[in-house]
Short mmCIF file of C-alpha atoms in Angstrom, two decimals:
data_model
loop_
_atom_site.label_atom_id
_atom_site.label_comp_id
_atom_site.label_asym_id
_atom_site.label_seq_id
_atom_site.Cartn_x
_atom_site.Cartn_y
_atom_site.Cartn_z
CA TYR D 1 2.82 1.86 24.49
CA ARG D 2 3.45 0.42 21.19
CA ASN D 3 5.32 -2.63 22.72
CA LEU D 4 2.39 -3.40 25.13
CA ALA D 5 -0.25 -2.88 22.45
CA ASP D 6 1.75 -5.81 20.35
CA ALA D 7 1.96 -8.03 23.34
CA ARG D 8 -1.56 -7.39 24.19
CA TYR D 9 -3.19 -8.27 20.97
CA GLN D 10 -0.75 -11.41 20.66
CA LEU D 11 -2.20 -12.38 23.99
CA GLY D 12 -6.16 -12.07 22.68
CA ASP D 13 -6.60 -8.49 24.33
CA ARG D 14 -7.56 -6.85 20.99
CA GLN D 15 -9.63 -4.03 22.66
CA GLY D 16 -6.30 -3.28 25.25
CA GLY D 17 -4.11 -3.30 22.32
CA ILE D 18 -5.90 -0.78 20.35
CA GLU D 19 -6.29 1.46 23.66
CA ASP D 20 -2.40 1.33 24.10
CA TYR D 21 -1.71 1.90 20.46
CA ALA D 22 -4.02 4.97 20.84
CA GLN D 23 -1.91 6.16 24.00
CA ALA D 24 1.39 5.85 21.58
CA ILE D 25 0.05 7.81 18.93
CA LYS D 26 -0.87 10.66 21.18
CA ILE D 27 2.66 10.33 22.79
CA ASN D 28 4.21 10.29 19.11
CA PRO D 29 2.51 10.21 16.30
CA ASN D 30 5.14 10.19 14.14
CA TYR D 31 6.50 6.93 14.90
CA ALA D 32 3.23 5.29 15.41
CA VAL D 33 1.75 6.25 11.91
CA LYS D 34 4.85 5.07 10.12
CA ASN D 35 4.21 1.91 11.50
CA LEU D 36 0.26 1.85 11.37
CA GLY D 37 0.32 -0.19 8.23
CA ASN D 38 1.98 -2.90 9.89
CA ILE D 39 -0.42 -2.91 12.77
CA ARG D 40 -3.55 -4.53 11.04
CA TYR D 41 -5.79 -4.90 13.83
CA LEU D 42 -5.79 -0.72 13.81
CA LEU D 43 -7.30 -1.03 10.38
CA GLU D 44 -10.76 -2.24 11.99
CA ASP D 45 -10.74 0.83 14.50
CA LYS D 46 -12.05 3.60 12.38
CA GLN D 47 -11.23 6.62 15.26
CA VAL D 48 -7.84 5.36 15.91
CA LEU D 49 -6.82 5.18 12.06
CA SER D 50 -8.47 8.70 11.34
CA GLN D 51 -6.67 10.26 14.42
CA ALA D 52 -3.38 8.30 13.03
CA SER D 53 -3.92 9.57 9.66
CA GLU D 54 -4.67 13.33 10.55
CA SER D 55 -1.35 13.33 12.52
CA ILE D 56 1.15 13.52 9.99
CA PRO D 57 -0.78 13.59 6.47
CA ASN D 58 2.76 14.40 4.68
CA ASP D 59 4.02 10.76 5.06
CA ALA D 60 4.36 8.84 2.17
CA VAL D 61 5.85 5.83 4.12
CA ALA D 62 2.86 5.94 6.38
CA TYR D 63 0.45 5.77 3.22
CA LYS D 64 2.26 3.14 1.55
CA ASN D 65 2.34 1.00 4.69
CA ARG D 66 -1.19 1.36 5.10
CA GLY D 67 -1.77 0.78 1.36
CA ASN D 68 -0.04 -2.51 1.72
CA THR D 69 -1.91 -3.43 4.61
CA CYS D 70 -5.51 -2.34 3.10
CA TYR D 71 -3.84 -4.96 -0.01
CA GLU D 72 -3.17 -7.70 2.02
CA LYS D 73 -6.71 -7.48 3.48
CA GLY D 74 -8.27 -7.28 0.02
CA ASP D 75 -9.31 -3.83 0.15
CA TYR D 76 -8.06 -2.84 -3.16
CA GLU D 77 -9.94 0.34 -3.32
CA GLY D 78 -8.51 1.56 -0.15
CA ALA D 79 -5.03 0.51 -1.38
CA VAL D 80 -5.28 2.33 -4.57
CA GLU D 81 -6.27 5.72 -2.35
CA ASP D 82 -3.56 5.27 0.09
CA PHE D 83 -1.05 4.26 -2.62
CA THR D 84 -2.51 7.08 -4.76
CA GLN D 85 -1.54 9.59 -1.62
CA ALA D 86 2.00 8.17 -1.28
CA ILE D 87 2.77 8.76 -5.19
CA LYS D 88 1.44 12.50 -4.59
CA MET D 89 4.14 12.83 -1.64
CA ASN D 90 6.78 11.07 -3.31
CA PRO D 91 6.14 10.62 -7.21
CA ASN D 92 9.67 8.15 -7.38
CA ASP D 93 8.89 5.29 -5.23
CA ALA D 94 8.82 2.71 -8.14
CA ASP D 95 7.36 0.24 -5.32
CA VAL D 96 4.13 2.25 -5.29
CA TYR D 97 3.35 2.25 -8.58
CA TYR D 98 3.81 -1.39 -8.61
CA ASN D 99 1.75 -1.87 -5.71
CA ARG D 100 -0.88 0.22 -6.81
CA GLY D 101 -0.68 -1.54 -10.46
CA ASN D 102 -1.83 -4.97 -8.70
CA ALA D 103 -4.45 -3.42 -6.70
CA ARG D 104 -6.02 -1.89 -9.82
CA TYR D 105 -5.39 -5.14 -11.71
CA ASN D 106 -7.58 -6.71 -9.09
CA LEU D 107 -10.07 -4.12 -9.38
CA GLY D 108 -10.27 -4.93 -12.83
CA ASP D 109 -8.63 -1.61 -14.24
CA LYS D 110 -6.38 -3.20 -16.60
CA HIS D 111 -5.41 0.04 -18.33
CA GLU D 112 -4.94 1.67 -15.23
CA ALA D 113 -2.69 -0.95 -13.90
CA LEU D 114 -0.53 -1.13 -16.97
CA GLU D 115 0.20 2.38 -16.67
CA ASP D 116 1.55 1.92 -13.30
CA PHE D 117 3.49 -1.37 -14.22
CA ARG D 118 5.17 1.02 -17.35
CA LYS D 119 6.12 3.57 -14.23
CA ALA D 120 7.15 1.13 -12.31
CA ALA D 121 9.50 -0.83 -14.56
CA ASP D 122 11.18 2.64 -15.64
CA PHE D 123 12.13 3.64 -12.09
CA TYR D 124 13.36 0.11 -11.56
CA TRP D 125 15.31 0.47 -14.90
CA LYS D 126 17.04 3.81 -13.39
CA GLU D 127 17.52 2.43 -10.17
CA GLY D 128 19.41 -0.46 -11.66
CA LYS D 129 17.20 -2.91 -10.10
CA LEU D 130 16.99 -5.68 -12.87
CA ALA D 131 15.14 -8.43 -10.94
CA GLU D 132 12.38 -5.79 -9.90
CA HIS D 133 12.52 -4.39 -13.59
CA ASN D 134 12.27 -7.85 -15.54
CA ASP D 135 9.28 -8.98 -13.03
CA VAL D 136 7.25 -6.06 -14.06
CA ARG D 137 8.07 -6.31 -17.53
CA ASP D 138 6.61 -9.81 -17.47
CA LYS D 139 3.65 -8.50 -15.99
CA ILE D 140 3.40 -6.06 -18.62
CA VAL D 141 3.63 -8.25 -21.46
CA ASP D 142 1.16 -10.49 -19.93
CA LEU D 143 -1.29 -7.79 -19.43
CA GLU D 144 -1.01 -6.70 -22.91
CA ILE D 145 -1.51 -9.66 -24.30
CA GLU D 146 -4.65 -10.44 -21.64
CA GLU D 147 -5.85 -6.74 -23.00
CA SER D 148 -5.46 -7.82 -26.82
CA LEU D 149 -7.30 -11.17 -26.43
CA ASP D 150 -10.18 -8.86 -24.47
CA ILE D 151 -10.66 -6.78 -27.45
CA LEU D 152 -10.44 -9.92 -30.14
CA ASN D 153 -13.23 -11.34 -27.69
CA PHE D 154 -11.42 -14.98 -26.86
#
């Protein structure tokens, strides 16, 4: 059903794709929900989304994927909510802290974004991911400068 849903959606049959994906969720909720964030058109169907989210409420990957999709759609509040759920289930995922930091920044919450970026930097360092660590450290420095300028009213 998932493959059929993808094919129908690509052919322009959005409703058919949603119906087939709903069937895939009924048959195998774990597989369907883990890939939920990658199926963008489902985010607009609240009934399917609710059903999928309730199917496996303790899956950090599903929340991370859905958070990424919310972020890509510009739903930064939804992204923060989903990333927060993912962190509750897996508090050691540097990428989720980094992504939540970006969403918080886009919402104008620079202080919380900084906290998330700092946590991400720590995890990247511990994991030996130096490129990611350096990237997030650059963001931290930029944000700290931005906050300093805000304080000085520049």
